[in-house]
Coordinates of C-alpha atoms and ligand atoms in Angstrom, one line a residue:
Chain A
M1 CA -25.9 -4.5 -5.0
A2 CA -29.6 -5.3 -5.6
L3 CA -28.6 -8.9 -6.4
T4 CA -26.6 -9.2 -3.2
V5 CA -29.6 -8.0 -1.2
V6 CA -31.9 -10.6 -2.9
A7 CA -29.4 -13.3 -2.3
A8 CA -29.0 -12.3 1.4
V9 CA -32.8 -12.3 1.9
V10 CA -33.2 -15.7 0.3
L11 CA -30.4 -17.1 2.4
L12 CA -32.0 -15.6 5.5
V13 CA -35.3 -17.2 4.7
I14 CA -33.7 -20.6 4.1
L15 CA -31.8 -20.4 7.4
W16 CA -34.9 -19.3 9.3
E17 CA -37.2 -22.0 7.9
G18 CA -34.4 -24.6 8.1
Y19 CA -33.9 -23.9 11.8
R20 CA -37.7 -24.0 12.4
W21 CA -38.0 -27.3 10.6
M22 CA -35.1 -28.8 12.5
G23 CA -36.5 -27.6 15.8
R24 CA -39.9 -29.2 15.1
Q25 CA -38.3 -32.5 14.2
T26 CA -36.2 -32.8 17.3
D27 CA -38.6 -31.1 19.8
N28 CA -36.3 -28.1 20.1
R29 CA -33.1 -30.0 20.7
W30 CA -29.8 -30.2 18.8
P31 CA -30.1 -33.3 16.6
G32 CA -28.7 -36.5 18.3
T33 CA -28.3 -34.7 21.7
G34 CA -30.5 -33.8 24.6
I35 CA -29.2 -30.2 24.5
E36 CA -31.9 -27.6 24.0
L37 CA -31.8 -25.1 21.1
P38 CA -31.0 -21.6 22.2
V39 CA -34.2 -20.3 20.6
S40 CA -37.3 -22.4 20.6
T41 CA -39.2 -22.7 17.3
D42 CA -42.8 -22.1 18.3
D43 CA -44.9 -19.7 16.2
I44 CA -44.6 -16.9 18.8
I45 CA -40.8 -16.7 18.9
M46 CA -40.3 -17.6 15.3
P47 CA -43.4 -17.2 13.2
P48 CA -43.2 -18.8 9.7
A49 CA -41.4 -16.6 7.1
A50 CA -44.4 -16.8 4.9
D51 CA -46.6 -15.3 7.6
I52 CA -44.2 -12.4 8.2
V53 CA -44.1 -11.6 4.5
G54 CA -47.9 -12.1 4.3
E55 CA -48.3 -9.7 7.1
L56 CA -46.7 -7.0 5.0
F57 CA -49.8 -7.2 2.7
S58 CA -52.4 -7.5 5.3
D59 CA -54.5 -4.4 6.2
I60 CA -53.8 -2.2 9.2
R61 CA -55.8 0.7 10.5
D62 CA -54.0 4.1 10.3
G63 CA -56.2 6.8 11.7
R64 CA -59.5 6.6 9.9
S65 CA -58.2 4.7 6.8
T66 CA -57.1 1.2 6.4
L67 CA -54.1 0.3 4.2
P68 CA -51.6 -2.6 3.7
L69 CA -48.9 -2.9 6.4
S70 CA -46.2 -2.4 3.8
V71 CA -47.6 1.0 2.8
F72 CA -48.2 1.9 6.4
L73 CA -44.5 1.1 7.2
L74 CA -43.4 3.0 4.1
K75 CA -45.3 6.1 5.3
K76 CA -43.7 5.8 8.7
A77 CA -40.3 5.1 7.2
W78 CA -40.5 8.3 5.2
F79 CA -41.0 10.3 8.4
T80 CA -38.0 8.5 10.0
F81 CA -36.0 9.1 6.8
Q82 CA -36.4 12.8 7.1
E83 CA -35.2 12.8 10.7
A84 CA -32.3 10.6 9.8
S85 CA -31.4 12.8 6.9
I86 CA -31.2 15.9 9.1
G87 CA -29.2 13.9 11.6
F88 CA -26.9 12.7 8.8
F89 CA -26.2 16.1 7.3
L90 CA -25.8 17.8 10.6
G91 CA -23.6 15.0 12.0
S92 CA -21.5 14.8 8.9
S93 CA -21.0 18.5 8.9
I94 CA -20.0 18.6 12.5
G95 CA -17.7 15.6 12.0
L96 CA -16.0 17.2 9.1
A97 CA -15.7 20.5 11.0
L98 CA -14.2 18.8 14.0
A99 CA -11.7 16.9 11.7
V100 CA -10.6 20.2 10.1
L101 CA -10.2 21.8 13.5
M102 CA -8.1 18.9 14.7
L103 CA -6.0 19.0 11.5
R104 CA -5.4 22.8 11.9
W105 CA -4.5 22.8 15.5
R106 CA -2.5 19.9 17.0
V107 CA -3.7 21.2 20.4
A108 CA -7.3 20.7 19.3
E109 CA -6.5 17.1 18.2
R110 CA -5.0 16.4 21.6
G111 CA -7.8 18.1 23.4
L112 CA -10.8 16.9 21.4
L113 CA -10.1 13.4 20.2
P114 CA -10.4 11.8 23.7
W115 CA -13.8 13.5 24.2
I116 CA -15.0 12.5 20.8
N117 CA -14.2 8.9 21.7
V118 CA -15.7 9.2 25.2
S119 CA -18.9 10.6 23.7
Q120 CA -19.7 7.3 22.1
T121 CA -19.6 5.4 25.3
V122 CA -22.6 7.3 26.7
P123 CA -25.5 5.0 26.1
L124 CA -28.0 6.4 23.7
I125 CA -30.9 5.3 25.9
A126 CA -29.5 7.5 28.7
L127 CA -28.9 10.4 26.4
A128 CA -32.2 10.4 24.5
P129 CA -34.4 11.5 27.5
I130 CA -32.0 14.3 28.3
V131 CA -32.1 15.7 24.8
V132 CA -35.9 15.3 24.6
T133 CA -36.5 17.1 27.9
W134 CA -34.2 19.9 26.9
G135 CA -35.9 20.2 23.5
R136 CA -39.3 20.4 25.0
Q137 CA -38.1 23.1 27.4
Q138 CA -36.9 25.1 24.4
D139 CA -40.3 24.5 22.7
L140 CA -38.6 22.7 19.9
P141 CA -40.6 20.4 17.7
D142 CA -39.9 16.7 18.5
I143 CA -38.3 16.2 15.1
V144 CA -35.5 18.5 16.1
S145 CA -34.7 16.4 19.2
I146 CA -34.9 13.2 17.3
S147 CA -32.5 14.5 14.6
L148 CA -30.1 15.7 17.3
I149 CA -30.0 12.2 18.8
S150 CA -29.3 10.9 15.3
T151 CA -26.6 13.6 14.9
Y152 CA -24.9 12.3 18.0
L153 CA -24.4 8.9 16.4
T154 CA -23.4 10.1 13.0
F155 CA -20.8 12.7 13.7
F156 CA -18.4 10.2 15.3
P157 CA -17.4 8.0 12.4
V158 CA -17.1 11.0 10.1
A159 CA -14.9 13.0 12.5
V160 CA -12.5 10.1 13.0
S161 CA -12.2 9.0 9.4
A162 CA -12.1 12.5 8.0
L163 CA -9.2 13.3 10.3
R164 CA -7.3 10.3 9.0
G165 CA -8.2 11.1 5.4
L166 CA -7.1 14.7 5.7
Q167 CA -3.8 13.6 7.1
S168 CA -3.3 11.0 4.4
P169 CA -1.6 13.0 1.6
D170 CA 2.0 12.1 0.7
A171 CA 4.7 14.3 2.2
A172 CA 5.7 15.0 -1.4
H173 CA 2.3 16.4 -2.2
V174 CA 2.2 18.6 0.9
E175 CA 5.7 19.8 0.0
L176 CA 4.6 20.6 -3.6
M177 CA 1.9 22.9 -2.2
R178 CA 4.4 24.4 0.1
S179 CA 6.7 25.1 -2.8
Y180 CA 3.8 27.1 -4.5
A181 CA 3.4 29.0 -1.2
A182 CA -0.2 27.8 -1.2
P183 CA -2.1 29.0 1.9
W184 CA -3.4 26.5 4.3
S185 CA -7.0 26.8 3.0
S186 CA -5.9 26.0 -0.6
T187 CA -4.0 23.0 0.6
L188 CA -7.1 21.8 2.4
V189 CA -9.4 22.3 -0.6
K190 CA -7.2 21.2 -3.4
L191 CA -5.2 18.5 -1.7
R192 CA -6.4 17.2 1.6
L193 CA -10.1 17.0 1.0
P194 CA -9.9 15.2 -2.4
A195 CA -7.3 12.9 -0.9
A196 CA -9.6 12.2 2.0
R197 CA -12.4 10.8 -0.2
P198 CA -11.5 7.2 0.1
Y199 CA -11.7 7.6 3.9
L200 CA -14.9 9.7 3.8
F201 CA -17.2 7.6 1.8
P202 CA -17.0 4.4 4.0
A203 CA -17.5 6.7 6.9
F204 CA -20.6 8.3 5.3
K205 CA -22.1 4.9 4.7
I206 CA -21.7 3.9 8.3
A207 CA -23.0 7.3 9.4
A208 CA -26.0 6.9 7.2
T209 CA -27.0 3.6 8.7
L210 CA -26.3 5.0 12.2
S211 CA -28.5 8.0 11.5
V212 CA -31.5 5.6 11.0
V213 CA -30.7 3.8 14.2
G214 CA -30.4 7.1 16.0
A215 CA -33.7 8.3 14.6
I216 CA -35.6 5.1 15.6
V217 CA -34.1 5.1 19.1
G218 CA -35.0 8.8 19.3
E219 CA -38.6 8.2 18.3
I220 CA -39.0 5.3 20.8
S221 CA -37.6 7.3 23.7
I222 CA -39.5 10.5 22.8
G223 CA -42.8 8.8 22.3
T224 CA -43.7 10.5 19.0
K225 CA -47.0 9.9 17.3
T226 CA -45.4 8.7 14.1
G227 CA -42.2 7.2 12.5
L228 CA -40.9 3.6 12.3
G229 CA -39.8 3.7 16.0
R230 CA -43.3 4.4 17.0
A231 CA -44.6 1.5 14.9
I232 CA -41.9 -0.8 16.3
L233 CA -42.8 0.2 19.9
E234 CA -46.5 -0.4 19.3
F235 CA -46.0 -3.8 17.7
A236 CA -43.5 -4.8 20.4
Q237 CA -46.2 -4.3 23.0
R238 CA -48.5 -6.7 21.2
Y239 CA -45.7 -9.1 20.3
A240 CA -47.2 -12.0 22.3
V241 CA -50.3 -12.0 20.3
W242 CA -49.1 -10.7 16.9
P243 CA -45.4 -11.4 16.5
E244 CA -45.5 -11.3 12.6
R245 CA -46.1 -7.5 12.8
L246 CA -43.1 -6.8 14.9
Y247 CA -40.9 -8.8 12.5
A248 CA -42.5 -7.1 9.6
S249 CA -41.7 -3.6 11.0
V250 CA -38.1 -4.7 11.7
I251 CA -37.8 -5.7 8.1
G252 CA -39.1 -2.2 7.3
A253 CA -36.3 -0.6 9.4
A254 CA -33.7 -2.8 7.8
F255 CA -34.9 -1.7 4.4
L256 CA -34.6 1.9 5.4
G257 CA -31.1 1.3 6.5
L258 CA -30.2 -0.4 3.3
A259 CA -31.9 2.4 1.3
V260 CA -29.7 5.1 2.9
F261 CA -26.6 3.0 2.5
G262 CA -27.5 2.5 -1.2
L263 CA -28.1 6.3 -1.6
I264 CA -24.6 7.1 -0.3
S265 CA -23.1 4.4 -2.5
L266 CA -24.8 6.0 -5.5
V267 CA -23.5 9.4 -4.6
E268 CA -20.0 7.9 -4.2
R269 CA -20.3 6.3 -7.6
L270 CA -21.3 9.6 -9.2
V271 CA -18.5 11.5 -7.6
L272 CA -15.9 8.9 -8.5
R273 CA -17.1 8.7 -12.0
R274 CA -16.8 12.4 -12.4
T275 CA -13.1 12.0 -11.6
G276 CA -12.7 8.9 -13.7
E277 CA -12.0 6.5 -10.8
A278 CA -14.0 3.4 -11.5
A279 CA -16.4 2.7 -8.7
V280 CA -15.5 -0.5 -6.9
Chain B
M1 CA 27.3 37.4 2.9
S2 CA 30.9 37.8 1.9
A3 CA 32.0 40.7 -0.3
D4 CA 32.8 38.3 -3.1
A5 CA 29.3 36.7 -2.9
A6 CA 27.7 40.1 -2.8
R7 CA 29.4 41.2 -6.0
Q8 CA 28.2 38.1 -7.8
A9 CA 24.7 38.5 -6.5
D10 CA 23.6 40.8 -9.2
D11 CA 23.3 38.2 -11.9
A12 CA 22.9 35.3 -9.5
A13 CA 19.9 33.1 -9.3
A14 CA 20.9 31.7 -6.0
V15 CA 23.7 32.4 -3.5
I16 CA 24.4 29.9 -0.8
D17 CA 26.7 31.4 1.8
G18 CA 28.4 29.4 4.5
V19 CA 25.5 27.0 4.9
A20 CA 25.4 24.0 7.3
M21 CA 22.5 21.8 7.9
V22 CA 22.2 19.6 11.0
F23 CA 19.1 17.5 11.5
N24 CA 17.8 16.7 14.9
A25 CA 20.4 18.8 16.5
G26 CA 21.1 17.9 20.2
S27 CA 19.3 14.6 20.1
A28 CA 20.6 11.1 19.7
G29 CA 19.6 11.1 16.0
E30 CA 21.7 14.1 15.2
V31 CA 22.9 14.1 11.5
A32 CA 25.3 16.7 10.1
A33 CA 24.0 16.6 6.5
L34 CA 25.9 19.6 5.0
T35 CA 28.7 21.8 6.2
G36 CA 30.5 24.9 4.8
I37 CA 28.6 25.1 1.6
D38 CA 29.4 28.2 -0.6
L39 CA 27.9 28.2 -4.1
T40 CA 26.6 30.8 -6.5
I41 CA 24.3 29.7 -9.2
R42 CA 24.2 32.2 -12.1
A43 CA 20.9 33.2 -13.7
G44 CA 20.1 31.0 -16.7
E45 CA 22.6 28.4 -15.7
F46 CA 22.0 24.6 -15.6
V47 CA 23.8 23.3 -12.5
T48 CA 23.9 19.7 -11.5
L49 CA 24.5 18.3 -8.0
I50 CA 26.1 14.9 -8.0
G51 CA 27.5 12.7 -5.2
P52 CA 27.1 9.4 -3.5
S53 CA 23.8 8.6 -1.9
G54 CA 23.3 10.4 1.4
C55 CA 25.8 13.2 0.7
G56 CA 23.1 15.9 1.1
K57 CA 22.1 16.6 -2.5
S58 CA 18.4 16.6 -1.7
T59 CA 19.0 18.6 1.4
L60 CA 20.9 21.3 -0.5
L61 CA 18.1 21.5 -3.1
R62 CA 15.4 21.8 -0.4
L63 CA 17.5 24.5 1.4
I64 CA 17.5 26.5 -1.9
G65 CA 13.7 25.9 -2.2
D66 CA 13.0 27.0 1.4
L67 CA 11.6 23.6 2.3
L68 CA 14.3 23.5 4.9
T69 CA 15.9 26.3 6.9
P70 CA 19.7 26.1 7.2
T71 CA 21.2 25.6 10.7
V72 CA 24.0 28.0 9.8
G73 CA 24.4 30.5 6.9
T74 CA 22.1 32.0 4.4
V75 CA 20.5 31.2 1.1
S76 CA 19.4 34.0 -1.1
V77 CA 17.5 33.7 -4.3
F78 CA 17.3 36.5 -6.9
G79 CA 18.6 38.9 -4.3
K80 CA 16.0 38.1 -1.6
S81 CA 15.8 35.4 1.1
A82 CA 14.8 31.9 0.0
H83 CA 11.6 32.4 2.0
E84 CA 10.7 35.5 0.2
A85 CA 11.4 33.8 -3.1
R86 CA 9.1 31.0 -2.2
M87 CA 6.4 33.4 -1.2
D88 CA 6.9 35.2 -4.6
Q89 CA 6.4 31.8 -6.2
D90 CA 9.7 31.9 -7.9
Y91 CA 10.2 28.1 -7.7
G92 CA 9.2 25.2 -9.8
M93 CA 9.9 21.8 -8.4
V94 CA 10.1 18.3 -9.9
F95 CA 10.8 15.3 -7.7
Q96 CA 11.8 11.7 -8.5
H97 CA 8.2 10.6 -8.5
A98 CA 5.9 12.7 -10.6
G99 CA 3.7 13.5 -7.6
L100 CA 0.6 14.2 -9.7
F101 CA -2.8 14.4 -8.1
D102 CA -4.5 11.3 -9.3
W103 CA -8.0 12.8 -9.0
R104 CA -7.1 15.5 -11.5
R105 CA -6.9 15.1 -15.2
V106 CA -3.5 15.8 -16.8
R107 CA -4.7 19.3 -17.8
A108 CA -5.9 20.1 -14.3
N109 CA -2.7 18.9 -12.8
I110 CA -0.7 21.3 -15.0
E111 CA -3.1 24.1 -14.1
L112 CA -2.8 23.6 -10.3
P113 CA -0.1 26.2 -9.8
L114 CA -2.0 28.6 -12.1
E115 CA -5.2 28.1 -10.0
L116 CA -3.2 29.0 -6.9
R117 CA -2.0 32.1 -8.6
G118 CA -5.6 33.1 -9.4
W119 CA -5.3 32.9 -13.2
S120 CA -8.6 33.0 -15.1
R121 CA -10.0 29.8 -16.5
A122 CA -9.3 31.0 -20.1
D123 CA -5.7 31.9 -19.3
R124 CA -5.2 28.6 -17.6
S125 CA -6.5 26.4 -20.3
A126 CA -4.5 28.4 -22.9
R127 CA -1.4 27.9 -20.9
S128 CA -2.0 24.2 -20.2
A129 CA -2.5 23.6 -23.9
E130 CA 0.8 25.3 -24.6
M131 CA 2.5 23.2 -22.0
L132 CA 1.0 20.0 -23.3
D133 CA 2.4 20.9 -26.6
L134 CA 5.8 21.7 -25.1
V135 CA 6.2 18.3 -23.5
E136 CA 4.6 16.6 -26.6
L137 CA 1.5 15.3 -24.8
D138 CA -1.1 16.9 -26.9
G139 CA -4.2 14.8 -26.9
F140 CA -3.5 13.5 -23.3
G141 CA -5.0 16.5 -21.5
D142 CA -8.2 14.7 -20.6
H143 CA -6.4 11.6 -19.4
Y144 CA -5.9 10.7 -15.7
P145 CA -2.3 10.3 -14.5
R146 CA -2.7 6.6 -14.0
Q147 CA -3.6 6.1 -17.7
L148 CA -0.1 7.4 -18.6
S149 CA 3.3 5.7 -18.5
G150 CA 6.0 6.7 -16.0
G151 CA 7.8 8.8 -18.5
M152 CA 4.6 10.6 -19.6
Q153 CA 3.7 11.3 -16.0
Q154 CA 7.1 12.8 -15.4
R155 CA 6.7 15.0 -18.4
V156 CA 3.3 16.2 -17.0
S157 CA 5.1 17.0 -13.8
I158 CA 7.7 19.0 -15.7
A159 CA 4.9 20.8 -17.6
R160 CA 3.3 21.6 -14.2
A161 CA 6.5 23.0 -12.9
L162 CA 7.1 25.1 -16.0
S163 CA 3.5 26.3 -16.5
F164 CA 4.0 29.5 -14.5
E165 CA 7.5 30.1 -15.9
P166 CA 9.3 29.8 -12.6
R167 CA 12.6 31.7 -12.5
L168 CA 14.2 28.8 -10.8
L169 CA 13.5 25.1 -11.5
L170 CA 14.6 22.6 -8.8
M171 CA 14.7 19.0 -9.9
D172 CA 15.5 16.1 -7.6
E173 CA 16.4 13.0 -9.6
P174 CA 13.4 13.6 -11.9
F175 CA 14.4 10.8 -14.3
G176 CA 15.7 8.4 -11.7
A177 CA 12.7 6.0 -12.1
L178 CA 12.8 5.9 -15.9
D179 CA 14.4 3.3 -18.2
E180 CA 17.5 4.3 -20.1
M181 CA 15.9 5.1 -23.4
T182 CA 13.1 7.2 -21.9
R183 CA 15.7 8.9 -19.7
E184 CA 17.8 10.0 -22.6
Y185 CA 14.8 11.2 -24.5
M186 CA 13.6 13.2 -21.5
Q187 CA 17.1 14.7 -21.0
G188 CA 16.9 16.0 -24.6
E189 CA 13.4 17.4 -24.0
L190 CA 14.5 19.1 -20.8
L191 CA 17.4 20.8 -22.6
R192 CA 15.1 21.9 -25.4
I193 CA 12.7 23.4 -22.9
W194 CA 15.4 25.0 -20.9
G195 CA 16.8 26.6 -24.2
E196 CA 13.3 27.9 -25.0
T197 CA 12.8 29.6 -21.7
D198 CA 15.1 31.6 -19.5
T199 CA 14.8 29.4 -16.5
T200 CA 17.7 28.5 -14.2
V201 CA 17.9 24.8 -13.3
V202 CA 19.4 23.1 -10.3
F203 CA 19.3 19.4 -11.0
V204 CA 20.2 16.5 -8.7
T205 CA 21.3 13.2 -10.1
H206 CA 23.7 10.4 -9.4
S207 CA 24.2 9.5 -13.0
I208 CA 27.5 10.7 -14.4
S209 CA 26.4 10.7 -18.0
E210 CA 23.3 12.6 -17.1
A211 CA 25.3 15.3 -15.3
A212 CA 27.8 15.6 -18.2
F213 CA 25.0 15.8 -20.8
L214 CA 22.8 18.3 -19.1
S215 CA 24.9 20.8 -17.3
N216 CA 26.9 24.0 -17.6
R217 CA 28.5 23.1 -14.3
V218 CA 28.6 20.0 -12.2
V219 CA 28.9 20.3 -8.4
V220 CA 30.5 17.2 -6.8
L221 CA 29.6 16.7 -3.2
S222 CA 31.4 14.4 -0.7
P223 CA 29.6 12.7 2.1
R224 CA 29.6 12.7 5.9
P225 CA 29.2 15.6 6.4
G226 CA 28.2 16.8 2.9
R227 CA 30.6 19.4 1.5
I228 CA 31.5 20.6 -2.0
H229 CA 34.4 18.6 -3.3
S230 CA 34.8 20.4 -6.6
V231 CA 32.9 22.3 -9.3
I232 CA 33.5 21.1 -12.9
D233 CA 32.7 23.4 -15.9
I234 CA 31.2 21.5 -18.8
D235 CA 31.7 23.1 -22.1
L236 CA 30.2 20.9 -24.8
G237 CA 28.3 23.5 -26.8
E238 CA 24.9 22.7 -28.2
R239 CA 23.8 19.2 -27.1
T240 CA 22.5 16.8 -29.8
P241 CA 22.0 13.1 -29.7
D242 CA 25.5 12.8 -31.2
T243 CA 26.9 14.6 -28.2
R244 CA 26.6 11.3 -26.3
E245 CA 29.2 9.7 -28.7
D246 CA 31.5 12.7 -28.7
P247 CA 35.0 12.1 -27.3
E248 CA 34.7 15.5 -25.5
F249 CA 31.6 14.1 -23.7
F250 CA 33.5 11.0 -22.6
A251 CA 36.3 13.2 -21.4
M252 CA 33.9 15.3 -19.3
A253 CA 32.3 12.1 -17.9
T254 CA 35.8 10.9 -17.0
V255 CA 36.6 14.1 -15.1
I256 CA 33.3 13.7 -13.1
R257 CA 33.9 10.0 -12.5
E258 CA 37.4 10.7 -11.1
A259 CA 36.1 13.4 -8.8
L260 CA 33.4 11.0 -7.6
R261 CA 36.0 8.2 -7.1
S262 CA 38.0 10.5 -4.9
V263 CA 35.0 11.2 -2.7
G264 CA 34.2 7.5 -2.4
G265 CA 31.2 7.5 -4.6
T266 CA 30.1 4.7 -6.9
E267 CA 27.8 5.4 -9.9
Ligands
ADP301 N1 14.4 15.1 7.5 C1 15.5 14.5 7.9 N2 15.8 14.2 9.2 C2 16.9 13.6 9.5 N3 17.9 13.3 8.7 C3 17.8 13.6 7.4 C4 16.6 14.2 6.9 N4 16.7 14.4 5.6 C5 17.9 14.0 5.3 N5 18.6 13.5 6.4 C6 19.9 12.9 6.4 O1 20.8 13.8 5.8 C7 21.7 13.2 5.0 C8 21.6 13.7 3.5 O2 20.4 13.3 3.0 P1 19.9 13.6 1.5 O3 20.1 15.1 1.3 O4 18.6 13.1 1.3 O5 21.0 12.9 0.6 P2 21.0 12.6 -0.9 O6 19.9 13.3 -1.5 O7 22.3 13.1 -1.4 O8 20.9 11.1 -1.1 C9 21.4 11.7 5.1 O9 22.3 11.2 6.1 C10 20.0 11.6 5.6 O10 19.8 10.5 6.3
MG302 MG1 18.2 12.5 -2.5

């Protein structure tokens, strides 16, 4: 996977610089036509890749100390990672619990599934202030509210995929458990949950990335003092004079997303190795 | 239950009394799968159900195993209802496809019913080792199902069904997916195992030679709706590989074949 990431980064840099170069040659027009490029290639909209990377190593003031931007972002990302982790575990647990509930009671499936789907059409931007205000009324620390916003995004893919996974075993396998007079709970633990793994891990990966998105959006709308969201918000306000910084912080967010994705893939590999299924 | 059936019930493994099975009753897709089935299976017997495809063999097996409930009539097993027998875990089942859990090692697959019965770890592993020995798969306990051939998987599935010494073993075309050589080998193994335990076997097949080789009795079913056409006693004594070339064996196969012809079945 590391190789894929490197290749993707290289490709991105080539495309970025290639587009910039073309834009400068043709005065921001498609070659051979008078049609303007959708994005102009000046240094504010598209700063040189080298400057963005360089920005990662330039100093920034953090409180009373100065440190390289990359280290600064790492510190912020660690904070965001904690919020996202809480969101991920909470969301995945709720998702799994909902799936089991819907599996157990057909009525629950009919009653819950539409709401679970509707829940994701509520825009996060609208939801975040509600959660934040509520959290402050309850005297909860901001990290709780942010994690809850992250939870809201993560439970969904887990609930939907887990339900499909739990329903996936062959009729013959279910019948086998029936012939042993296995109680519902044993069938769940010994058959349905293991059978759901191929559905669960992809969902966990999506949920992990979404948990980071949720945490960052949560930070931005709550106005915390720290976290990647806060950094992005600050740099966004000074984009017109210092665009490299915003791009650099976006790279930081992307890396955090990749990191949690990689973490889940690692767990998946360990679990599958334990049961001898070669990781794909 | 009729008086006659009641008298036989003492040494009976299963008594099927006036059973009919209708699927999707009252709807457009209504299927009368079985009708007027009376059959007593004695304890320790090896009974084979044979008949053309769709005549209700699997349905009858599943009625005995309480995976289906008859529309009419009763099924009793070891003197209780089929449901009670299932709750008492009297059944072992083997289907056409081995149906192993591919995330479990062979050993853990065999131990599944034992786990469900709350056996201790030590007892389970002792028993699964015995079972692996019985089906001649020692050394494969730590393999995963997909690392085994179809025949080996089917043996694991038989070991799983026998691991808790079920009183009644229900097998639905368990060797149907195997090639001829493996199939004959497995038939020999099954008879050996059956001889070493006091399990009653109800076995579904549509192979005439398989029915003749394995059974004490062959129940021939006729289709649409499924009913019992005839019950043929097979008396071939101890089975050996030579049995398959015995004129007696061919004679029995011929009796079964003629019964099947008269119900419109093809092999
Ligand atoms: N669950 C079911 N729902 C509706 N019809 C069924 C069902 N199971 C079996 N049948 C029908 O009952 C008849 C007997 O089926 P089955 O017992 O599987 O036959 P066999 O095992 O002898 O091939 C067939 O016509 C089949 O289509
Ligand atoms: Mg069948």
